[in-house]
CSV table of C-alpha atoms and ligand atoms in Angstrom, one decimal:
chain,number,residue,atom,x,y,z
F,1,MET,CA,0.3,24.4,-1.8
F,2,LYS,CA,-2.4,23.0,-4.1
F,3,GLN,CA,-5.8,22.6,-2.6
F,4,LEU,CA,-9.0,20.9,-3.6
F,5,THR,CA,-12.6,21.9,-2.9
F,6,VAL,CA,-15.3,19.1,-3.2
F,7,THR,CA,-18.9,20.1,-3.3
F,8,ALA,CA,-21.5,17.6,-2.0
F,9,ALA,CA,-23.0,15.5,-4.8
F,10,PRO,CA,-26.4,17.0,-5.7
F,11,LYS,CA,-28.0,13.5,-6.2
F,12,PRO,CA,-27.2,9.9,-5.6
F,13,PHE,CA,-24.7,8.4,-8.1
F,14,SER,CA,-24.1,5.1,-9.8
F,15,LEU,CA,-20.4,4.8,-10.6
F,16,VAL,CA,-18.9,2.0,-12.7
F,17,CYS,CA,-15.2,2.3,-12.2
F,18,ASP,CA,-12.9,0.5,-14.5
F,19,THR,CA,-10.1,3.0,-14.1
F,20,ILE,CA,-9.1,2.6,-10.5
F,21,ALA,CA,-5.4,3.0,-10.1
F,22,PRO,CA,-3.4,-0.3,-10.6
F,23,ASP,CA,-2.2,-1.9,-7.5
F,24,LYS,CA,0.7,-0.1,-5.9
F,25,SER,CA,2.2,-3.0,-3.9
F,26,ILE,CA,2.1,-5.3,-7.0
F,27,SER,CA,3.5,-2.5,-9.3
F,28,HIS,CA,6.5,-1.9,-7.0
F,29,ARG,CA,7.2,-5.6,-6.9
F,30,CYS,CA,6.9,-6.0,-10.7
F,31,ALA,CA,9.6,-3.4,-11.2
F,32,MET,CA,12.0,-5.0,-8.7
F,33,PHE,CA,11.3,-8.6,-9.3
F,34,ALA,CA,11.9,-8.2,-13.1
F,35,LEU,CA,15.6,-7.8,-12.1
F,36,LEU,CA,15.6,-11.4,-10.8
F,37,SER,CA,15.1,-12.9,-14.3
F,38,ASP,CA,17.4,-13.0,-17.2
F,39,GLN,CA,14.6,-12.4,-19.7
F,40,ARG,CA,12.3,-9.5,-20.5
F,41,SER,CA,9.3,-9.1,-18.2
F,42,GLU,CA,6.0,-7.7,-19.7
F,43,ILE,CA,3.8,-5.8,-17.3
F,44,LYS,CA,0.5,-4.4,-18.3
F,45,ASN,CA,-1.4,-1.8,-16.3
F,46,PHE,CA,1.7,-0.7,-14.3
F,47,LEU,CA,0.7,2.1,-11.8
F,48,GLN,CA,1.8,5.5,-13.2
F,49,GLY,CA,2.0,7.0,-9.7
F,50,GLU,CA,5.0,8.8,-8.4
F,51,ASP,CA,5.9,6.1,-6.0
F,52,THR,CA,6.0,3.2,-8.5
F,53,LEU,CA,7.6,5.4,-11.2
F,54,ASN,CA,10.4,6.0,-8.8
F,55,SER,CA,10.9,2.3,-8.4
F,56,LEU,CA,11.0,1.9,-12.1
F,57,ARG,CA,13.6,4.7,-12.4
F,58,ILE,CA,15.7,2.9,-9.8
F,59,VAL,CA,15.5,-0.3,-11.7
F,60,GLU,CA,16.8,1.6,-14.8
F,61,GLN,CA,19.6,3.2,-12.7
F,62,LEU,CA,20.6,-0.4,-11.8
F,63,GLY,CA,21.1,-1.2,-15.4
F,64,ALA,CA,17.7,-2.5,-16.7
F,65,THR,CA,16.2,-1.3,-20.0
F,66,VAL,CA,12.7,-0.1,-19.3
F,67,GLU,CA,10.3,0.6,-22.2
F,68,ARG,CA,7.0,2.3,-21.5
F,69,MET,CA,3.9,2.6,-23.7
F,70,GLY,CA,1.4,4.3,-21.6
F,71,SER,CA,0.8,1.9,-18.7
F,72,ASP,CA,2.4,-1.1,-20.5
F,73,VAL,CA,6.0,-1.6,-19.4
F,74,THR,CA,8.7,-4.0,-20.4
F,75,ILE,CA,11.8,-4.5,-18.3
F,76,SER,CA,14.9,-6.2,-19.7
F,77,PRO,CA,17.3,-6.9,-16.9
F,78,PRO,CA,21.0,-6.4,-17.4
F,79,ALA,CA,23.4,-9.4,-17.2
F,80,THR,CA,24.7,-8.1,-13.9
F,81,LEU,CA,23.3,-5.2,-12.0
F,82,SER,CA,25.4,-2.1,-12.2
F,83,GLU,CA,26.5,0.2,-9.4
F,84,PRO,CA,24.6,3.4,-10.0
F,85,GLY,CA,26.5,6.7,-10.3
F,86,THR,CA,24.0,8.6,-8.2
F,87,VAL,CA,21.6,8.2,-5.3
F,88,LEU,CA,18.5,6.1,-5.7
F,89,ASP,CA,15.4,8.2,-4.8
F,90,CYS,CA,12.4,6.3,-3.5
F,91,GLY,CA,10.3,9.6,-3.2
F,92,ASN,CA,7.5,9.0,-0.7
F,93,ALA,CA,7.5,5.2,-0.9
F,94,GLY,CA,8.2,3.1,2.2
F,95,THR,CA,7.6,0.0,0.2
F,96,GLY,CA,10.2,1.1,-2.4
F,97,MET,CA,12.9,1.9,0.2
F,98,ARG,CA,12.3,-1.2,2.4
F,99,LEU,CA,12.2,-3.7,-0.4
F,100,PHE,CA,15.2,-2.2,-2.2
F,101,CYS,CA,17.1,-2.6,1.1
F,102,GLY,CA,16.5,-6.3,1.0
F,103,LEU,CA,17.2,-6.6,-2.8
F,104,LEU,CA,20.4,-4.5,-2.8
F,105,ALA,CA,21.9,-5.9,0.5
F,106,GLY,CA,22.9,-9.1,-1.4
F,107,ILE,CA,24.3,-7.4,-4.6
F,108,GLU,CA,27.9,-6.4,-5.0
F,109,GLY,CA,28.2,-2.6,-5.0
F,110,HIS,CA,27.6,0.6,-3.2
F,111,PHE,CA,24.1,2.0,-3.2
F,112,VAL,CA,22.5,5.1,-1.5
F,113,LEU,CA,18.7,5.1,-0.9
F,114,THR,CA,16.9,8.3,-0.1
F,115,GLY,CA,13.4,9.8,-0.2
F,116,ASP,CA,11.3,12.8,0.4
F,117,LYS,CA,11.2,14.5,3.8
F,118,TYR,CA,8.3,12.2,5.0
F,119,LEU,CA,10.1,9.0,4.0
F,120,ARG,CA,13.4,10.3,5.5
F,121,SER,CA,11.6,10.4,8.9
F,122,ARG,CA,10.1,6.9,8.8
F,123,PRO,CA,11.7,4.0,10.7
F,124,MET,CA,13.9,1.7,8.7
F,125,ARG,CA,15.5,-0.3,11.5
F,126,ARG,CA,12.7,-2.9,11.1
F,127,VAL,CA,14.5,-3.9,7.9
F,128,THR,CA,18.1,-2.7,8.5
F,129,ASP,CA,18.4,-4.6,11.9
F,130,PRO,CA,17.5,-8.1,10.6
F,131,LEU,CA,19.5,-7.5,7.4
F,132,ARG,CA,22.5,-6.5,9.3
F,133,ALA,CA,22.2,-9.6,11.5
F,134,ILE,CA,22.7,-11.7,8.4
F,135,GLY,CA,25.8,-9.8,7.2
F,136,ALA,CA,24.4,-6.8,5.3
F,137,LYS,CA,26.4,-3.6,5.5
F,138,ILE,CA,23.8,-0.9,5.9
F,139,GLY,CA,24.4,2.5,7.4
F,140,GLY,CA,22.1,5.4,7.9
F,141,ARG,CA,21.2,8.3,10.3
F,142,ALA,CA,20.1,7.4,13.8
F,143,GLU,CA,22.2,4.2,13.7
F,144,GLY,CA,20.7,2.9,10.5
F,145,ASN,CA,17.1,3.8,11.3
F,146,LEU,CA,16.7,6.9,9.0
F,147,ALA,CA,17.4,7.4,5.4
F,148,PRO,CA,19.5,8.3,3.5
F,149,LEU,CA,20.7,4.7,3.8
F,150,CYS,CA,24.0,3.5,2.3
F,151,ILE,CA,24.3,-0.2,1.5
F,152,SER,CA,27.5,-2.0,0.6
F,153,GLY,CA,26.1,-5.1,-0.9
F,154,GLY,CA,27.7,-8.5,-0.6
F,155,ALA,CA,27.3,-12.0,0.6
F,156,LEU,CA,24.5,-12.8,3.1
F,157,GLU,CA,23.9,-15.6,5.5
F,158,PRO,CA,20.8,-17.8,5.5
F,159,PHE,CA,18.6,-17.0,8.4
F,160,ARG,CA,15.8,-18.1,10.7
F,161,TYR,CA,13.9,-14.9,11.7
F,162,GLN,CA,10.7,-14.4,13.6
F,163,SER,CA,9.6,-10.9,12.9
F,164,PRO,CA,8.3,-8.8,15.9
F,165,ILE,CA,6.0,-6.9,13.5
F,166,ASP,CA,3.5,-8.2,10.9
F,167,SER,CA,4.7,-6.2,7.9
F,168,ALA,CA,4.7,-7.2,4.3
F,169,GLN,CA,7.5,-4.8,3.7
F,170,VAL,CA,9.8,-6.4,6.3
F,171,LYS,CA,8.8,-9.9,5.1
F,172,SER,CA,9.5,-9.0,1.5
F,173,ALA,CA,12.8,-7.4,2.2
F,174,LEU,CA,13.9,-10.5,4.1
F,175,ILE,CA,12.6,-12.8,1.4
F,176,LEU,CA,14.6,-10.9,-1.3
F,177,ALA,CA,17.7,-11.1,0.9
F,178,ALA,CA,17.1,-14.9,1.3
F,179,LEU,CA,17.2,-15.4,-2.4
F,180,ARG,CA,20.9,-14.4,-2.4
F,181,ALA,CA,22.0,-16.7,0.5
F,182,LYS,CA,23.6,-20.1,-0.2
F,183,ASN,CA,21.2,-22.2,1.8
F,184,PRO,CA,17.4,-22.0,2.6
F,185,SER,CA,16.2,-19.3,5.0
F,186,TYR,CA,13.1,-19.3,7.3
F,187,TYR,CA,10.8,-16.3,8.1
F,188,LYS,CA,7.9,-16.2,10.4
F,189,GLU,CA,5.2,-13.5,11.2
F,190,SER,CA,2.5,-13.9,13.8
F,191,PHE,CA,-0.3,-12.7,11.4
F,192,LEU,CA,-0.2,-13.1,7.7
F,193,SER,CA,0.6,-9.8,6.1
F,194,ARG,CA,-0.1,-9.1,2.4
F,195,ASP,CA,1.4,-12.0,0.5
F,196,HIS,CA,2.1,-10.6,-3.1
F,197,THR,CA,5.8,-11.3,-2.8
F,198,GLU,CA,5.3,-15.0,-2.0
F,199,ARG,CA,2.7,-15.4,-4.8
F,200,MET,CA,4.7,-13.5,-7.4
F,201,LEU,CA,8.0,-15.1,-6.7
F,202,ARG,CA,6.4,-18.6,-6.7
F,203,GLY,CA,4.9,-17.7,-10.1
F,204,MET,CA,8.5,-16.9,-11.2
F,205,GLY,CA,9.8,-20.2,-10.1
F,206,VAL,CA,11.0,-19.7,-6.5
F,207,GLU,CA,10.4,-22.5,-4.0
F,208,ILE,CA,8.6,-20.8,-1.2
F,209,THR,CA,6.6,-23.0,1.2
F,210,LYS,CA,5.0,-22.5,4.6
F,211,ASP,CA,4.9,-25.2,7.3
F,212,GLU,CA,2.1,-25.9,9.8
F,213,GLU,CA,3.9,-23.7,12.4
F,214,GLY,CA,3.9,-20.8,10.0
F,215,TRP,CA,7.6,-20.8,9.0
F,216,ILE,CA,8.0,-19.6,5.4
F,217,LYS,CA,10.9,-21.5,3.8
F,218,ILE,CA,12.7,-19.7,1.0
F,219,ILE,CA,15.1,-21.8,-1.2
F,220,PRO,CA,17.6,-19.7,-3.1
F,221,PRO,CA,17.1,-20.4,-6.8
F,222,ILE,CA,20.0,-21.8,-8.7
F,223,HIS,CA,18.8,-20.5,-12.1
F,224,PRO,CA,17.5,-17.0,-13.0
F,225,LEU,CA,13.8,-16.7,-12.5
F,226,LYS,CA,11.1,-16.8,-15.2
F,227,PRO,CA,10.1,-13.3,-16.4
F,228,LEU,CA,6.9,-11.7,-15.3
F,229,LYS,CA,3.9,-11.7,-17.7
F,230,ILE,CA,1.3,-9.9,-15.7
F,231,THR,CA,-1.6,-7.5,-15.9
F,232,VAL,CA,-1.6,-5.6,-12.6
F,233,PRO,CA,-5.2,-5.6,-11.1
F,234,ALA,CA,-6.8,-2.5,-9.7
F,235,ASP,CA,-5.8,-1.5,-6.2
F,236,PRO,CA,-8.4,-2.4,-3.6
F,237,SER,CA,-7.0,0.3,-1.3
F,238,SER,CA,-7.5,3.0,-4.0
F,239,GLY,CA,-10.9,1.6,-4.9
F,240,PHE,CA,-12.0,1.7,-1.3
F,241,PHE,CA,-12.3,5.5,-1.3
F,242,PHE,CA,-15.2,5.2,-3.9
F,243,ALA,CA,-16.6,2.2,-1.9
F,244,VAL,CA,-16.9,4.5,1.1
F,245,ALA,CA,-18.4,7.3,-1.1
F,246,ALA,CA,-21.3,4.9,-2.0
F,247,ALA,CA,-21.7,3.5,1.5
F,248,ILE,CA,-22.3,6.9,3.0
F,249,THR,CA,-24.5,8.4,0.3
F,250,PRO,CA,-28.2,7.4,0.3
F,251,GLY,CA,-29.1,5.8,-3.0
F,252,ALA,CA,-25.6,5.5,-4.3
F,253,LYS,CA,-23.7,2.6,-5.8
F,254,THR,CA,-20.1,2.0,-6.9
F,255,THR,CA,-18.9,-0.9,-9.0
F,256,LEU,CA,-15.1,-1.5,-9.1
F,257,THR,CA,-13.9,-3.8,-11.9
F,258,ASN,CA,-10.8,-6.1,-12.1
F,259,VAL,CA,-9.7,-5.5,-8.5
F,260,SER,CA,-7.3,-7.7,-6.6
F,261,LEU,CA,-9.5,-9.9,-4.3
F,262,ASN,CA,-6.5,-11.2,-2.4
F,263,PRO,CA,-7.9,-12.0,1.1
F,264,THR,CA,-5.1,-9.9,2.7
F,265,ARG,CA,-6.4,-6.8,0.9
F,266,ILE,CA,-10.2,-6.8,1.1
F,267,GLU,CA,-10.8,-6.8,4.8
F,268,ALA,CA,-11.9,-3.2,4.9
F,269,TYR,CA,-14.8,-4.0,2.5
F,270,LYS,CA,-15.9,-6.7,4.9
F,271,VAL,CA,-15.9,-4.2,7.7
F,272,LEU,CA,-18.0,-1.8,5.6
F,273,GLU,CA,-20.4,-4.7,5.0
F,274,LYS,CA,-20.7,-5.4,8.7
F,275,MET,CA,-21.4,-1.7,9.2
F,276,GLY,CA,-24.5,-2.1,6.9
F,277,ALA,CA,-23.3,-1.5,3.3
F,278,ASP,CA,-24.5,-4.0,0.7
F,279,ILE,CA,-21.3,-5.5,-0.9
F,280,THR,CA,-20.9,-8.2,-3.5
F,281,PHE,CA,-17.6,-9.8,-4.7
F,282,ILE,CA,-17.5,-11.5,-8.0
F,283,LEU,CA,-14.3,-13.6,-8.7
F,284,LYS,CA,-13.4,-13.5,-12.4
F,285,GLU,CA,-9.8,-14.9,-12.7
F,286,ASP,CA,-6.8,-16.1,-10.7
F,287,ILE,CA,-3.4,-15.2,-12.2
F,288,TYR,CA,-0.8,-14.7,-9.4
F,289,GLU,CA,-3.8,-13.2,-7.5
F,290,PRO,CA,-7.6,-13.7,-7.3
F,291,ILE,CA,-9.1,-10.8,-9.4
F,292,GLY,CA,-12.7,-9.7,-9.8
F,293,ASP,CA,-15.4,-7.0,-9.4
F,294,ILE,CA,-16.7,-5.5,-6.2
F,295,SER,CA,-20.0,-3.6,-6.0
F,296,ILE,CA,-20.9,-1.5,-3.0
F,297,CYS,CA,-24.5,-0.1,-2.5
F,298,TYR,CA,-25.8,2.2,0.1
F,299,GLN,CA,-28.4,0.3,2.1
F,300,GLU,CA,-29.1,2.2,5.3
F,301,ARG,CA,-27.3,4.5,7.7
F,302,LEU,CA,-24.1,2.7,8.7
F,303,ARG,CA,-23.8,1.2,12.2
F,304,SER,CA,-20.8,1.7,14.4
F,305,ILE,CA,-18.2,-1.0,14.7
F,306,THR,CA,-15.1,-2.1,16.7
F,307,VAL,CA,-12.0,-2.9,14.6
F,308,ASP,CA,-9.3,-4.5,16.7
F,309,SER,CA,-8.3,-7.6,14.8
F,310,ASN,CA,-6.9,-8.4,11.3
F,311,ILE,CA,-5.3,-4.9,11.4
F,312,PRO,CA,-2.5,-5.6,8.8
F,313,TRP,CA,-5.3,-6.5,6.3
F,314,LEU,CA,-6.9,-3.1,6.5
F,315,ILE,CA,-4.2,-0.8,7.7
F,316,ASP,CA,-4.1,1.3,4.5
F,317,GLU,CA,-7.9,1.7,4.4
F,318,LEU,CA,-8.3,2.9,8.0
F,319,PRO,CA,-8.4,6.7,7.0
F,320,ALA,CA,-11.3,6.1,4.6
F,321,LEU,CA,-13.0,3.7,7.0
F,322,ALA,CA,-12.8,6.6,9.6
F,323,ILE,CA,-15.0,8.7,7.3
F,324,ALA,CA,-17.5,5.8,7.2
F,325,MET,CA,-17.3,5.6,11.1
F,326,ALA,CA,-17.8,9.3,11.4
F,327,THR,CA,-21.2,9.0,9.6
F,328,ALA,CA,-22.3,5.9,11.4
F,329,GLU,CA,-24.8,5.6,14.2
F,330,GLY,CA,-23.0,5.2,17.5
F,331,THR,CA,-19.3,5.2,18.5
F,332,SER,CA,-16.8,3.2,16.5
F,333,THR,CA,-13.5,2.0,17.9
F,334,VAL,CA,-10.1,1.2,16.4
F,335,ARG,CA,-7.4,-0.5,18.5
F,336,ASN,CA,-4.1,-2.4,17.9
F,337,ALA,CA,-3.3,-0.1,15.1
F,338,GLU,CA,-0.2,1.7,16.4
F,339,GLU,CA,1.4,1.1,13.0
F,340,LEU,CA,-0.8,4.0,11.7
F,341,ARG,CA,1.6,6.3,13.5
F,342,VAL,CA,4.5,5.5,11.2
F,343,LYS,CA,2.8,5.5,7.8
F,344,GLU,CA,3.2,8.4,5.3
F,345,SER,CA,2.0,10.6,8.2
F,346,ASP,CA,0.9,9.9,11.8
F,347,ARG,CA,-2.4,8.7,10.5
F,348,ILE,CA,-4.0,8.6,14.0
F,349,SER,CA,-3.5,12.2,14.7
F,350,ALA,CA,-4.0,13.4,11.0
F,351,THR,CA,-7.3,11.5,10.8
F,352,LEU,CA,-8.6,12.8,14.1
F,353,GLU,CA,-7.5,16.3,13.5
F,354,GLY,CA,-9.5,16.3,10.2
F,355,LEU,CA,-12.6,14.8,11.8
F,356,GLN,CA,-12.6,17.3,14.6
F,357,ARG,CA,-12.3,20.2,12.2
F,358,ALA,CA,-15.4,18.7,10.5
F,359,GLY,CA,-17.3,18.7,13.8
F,360,ILE,CA,-16.9,15.1,14.8
F,361,GLN,CA,-16.1,14.0,18.4
F,362,THR,CA,-13.1,11.7,18.7
F,363,ARG,CA,-10.9,10.3,21.4
F,364,GLU,CA,-7.3,9.5,20.6
F,365,GLN,CA,-5.6,6.4,22.0
F,366,LYS,CA,-2.0,5.3,21.7
F,367,ASP,CA,-2.9,2.5,19.3
F,368,GLY,CA,-6.2,3.8,17.8
F,369,TYR,CA,-9.2,6.0,18.4
F,370,ASP,CA,-12.9,6.3,19.1
F,371,ILE,CA,-15.1,8.1,16.7
F,372,VAL,CA,-18.6,9.3,17.7
F,373,GLY,CA,-20.7,9.1,14.5
F,374,GLY,CA,-22.7,12.2,13.4
F,375,THR,CA,-22.9,14.7,10.6
F,376,LEU,CA,-19.7,16.2,9.2
F,377,HIS,CA,-19.7,19.9,8.2
F,378,ASP,CA,-17.7,21.5,5.4
F,379,ALA,CA,-14.2,22.2,6.8
F,380,THR,CA,-10.6,22.8,5.6
F,381,ILE,CA,-8.4,19.8,6.1
F,382,ASN,CA,-4.6,19.5,6.3
F,383,SER,CA,-3.5,16.3,4.5
F,384,HIS,CA,-0.1,16.4,6.2
F,385,GLY,CA,1.3,15.4,2.8
F,386,ASP,CA,-0.4,12.0,3.1
F,387,HIS,CA,-2.2,10.7,0.0
F,388,ARG,CA,-4.7,8.5,1.9
F,389,ILE,CA,-5.6,11.4,4.3
F,390,ALA,CA,-6.2,13.7,1.4
F,391,MET,CA,-8.4,11.2,-0.5
F,392,ALA,CA,-10.3,10.1,2.5
F,393,PHE,CA,-11.5,13.7,3.3
F,394,ALA,CA,-12.1,14.4,-0.4
F,395,ILE,CA,-14.6,11.4,-0.3
F,396,ALA,CA,-16.2,12.9,2.8
F,397,GLY,CA,-16.7,16.0,0.6
F,398,VAL,CA,-18.8,14.0,-1.8
F,399,ARG,CA,-21.5,13.8,0.9
F,400,PHE,CA,-20.8,16.9,3.0
F,401,GLY,CA,-18.5,19.2,1.1
F,402,MET,CA,-14.9,19.6,2.1
F,403,ARG,CA,-11.7,21.6,1.3
F,404,ILE,CA,-8.4,19.7,1.4
F,405,GLU,CA,-5.0,21.4,1.5
F,406,ASP,CA,-1.7,19.9,0.3
F,407,ILE,CA,-3.1,17.5,-2.3
F,408,ALA,CA,0.0,17.0,-4.5
F,409,CYS,CA,0.6,13.7,-2.5
F,410,ILE,CA,-2.4,12.1,-4.3
F,411,GLU,CA,-0.1,11.7,-7.3
F,412,THR,CA,2.0,9.1,-5.4
F,413,SER,CA,-0.7,6.4,-5.7
F,414,PHE,CA,-3.8,7.5,-7.6
F,415,PRO,CA,-3.1,10.0,-10.4
F,416,ASN,CA,-6.6,9.8,-11.9
F,417,PHE,CA,-8.4,10.1,-8.6
F,418,TYR,CA,-9.8,13.6,-9.6
F,419,THR,CA,-11.2,12.3,-12.9
F,420,ILE,CA,-13.2,9.7,-11.1
F,421,LEU,CA,-14.2,12.1,-8.3
F,422,ARG,CA,-15.5,14.6,-10.9
F,423,GLU,CA,-17.9,11.9,-12.1
F,424,ILE,CA,-19.7,12.0,-8.7
F,425,SER,CA,-19.3,15.5,-7.4
F,426,GLU,CA,-18.2,19.0,-8.3
F,427,VAL,CA,-14.4,19.5,-7.8
F,428,LYS,CA,-12.4,22.7,-7.9
F,429,ASP,CA,-8.6,22.7,-7.5
F,430,GLY,CA,-6.4,25.7,-7.0
F,431,ASN,CA,-3.3,27.1,-5.4
B,501,LIG,C1,2.8,-2.6,1.7
B,501,LIG,C2,2.7,-3.1,3.0
B,501,LIG,C3,2.0,-2.3,4.0
B,501,LIG,C4,1.2,-1.2,3.5
B,501,LIG,C5,1.9,-0.4,2.4
B,501,LIG,C6,2.3,-1.3,1.3
B,501,LIG,C7,3.6,-3.5,0.7
B,501,LIG,O1,3.0,-1.8,4.9
B,501,LIG,O2,0.8,-0.3,4.5
B,501,LIG,O3,1.1,0.6,1.9
B,501,LIG,O4,3.4,-3.2,-0.5
B,501,LIG,O5,4.2,-4.4,1.1
B,501,LIG,P1,3.6,-2.8,6.1
B,501,LIG,O6,3.9,-4.0,5.5
B,501,LIG,O7,4.8,-2.1,6.6
B,501,LIG,O8,2.5,-2.9,7.1
């Protein structure tokens, strides 16, 4: 089990970060959506993390030719997708597994999707149930709720589906399935989840519209889609770790360049701003997504906050935000975030366990927690195999010192995390 020891930064830092990991959500989608065109897609700055490389490998197993030059990737789709001779391994990636379910459900052939022990324990019924309702043949353990999942792809019915959960993974799986139906389909969520799928598919020529009641209409394309020509922006969820590092360290500053400024992805920065950090957003371009720079400066000791709305817009950042809350003056509260329990780990209990080990008082709720702000002490933290828990506590280490166990998971989303971390603190890794 690899572990990481982070020693508190000796002095305030000023970090300019133009190497934040490329966006994971967009990279997964690039790999998969390239299959919907009949021409070669060109993707620059594709995330070289384990999760997205697994998606790329699956796309190859389905018959595409993938060429990689560092982080530049080209994907030439096959004339027809082939039935792979072996299982498709999504590794740790819920996004990979759920979106591939939607994509493969409408393609002739037999496919088996599996993943690591964490992914094999995460709920899949949220996509397999609505897909089965439109004719998909999907089986799996626990009545189709747990991977390995086997899919016998074929014809799908158009649908009108109001999702009980606000999840971009569910929405994207259903939109991908809708592309294979003969007539338009309609999808509705009660709160807008991240909308990369809609933006990217629209850019590739799909007619996706939304009416005033919030129904997303997807018209199946008659022709193959335009190929992708995209530079993946930096991932705001990965950048947020270094945003928190600056917000909790007196005199510190972090500047993140070329980050996605998609409104569904930067809510955590707005929360940090409300807590007292000085944050500036500079919009630079808008290709598929708004993209720009974010700078975060320490201004004063952070103030406590209640976070109980817009949860889908900051769900991935809550572990890092918990570190900010733990240093704030007063008691912070998170509610309506039960989804945290079914992420790469149960992030409510993993976060609180780590904070308690570091001497912070917490109260666990079914759908969130209370964190009493104070001073963390150096502790040994179990990541529970969850990359965001590991990185959140590594960032706490920049201010207070921390040891994190089971850090291999960081490779799933942010392979150069350590290189950046080393710029602002002393880091030792070992077995
Ligand atoms: C993602 C959507 C979110 C997020 C995950 C990536 C995506 O999950 O937590 O890390 O790329 O669509 P849900 O849509 O299930 O909330």
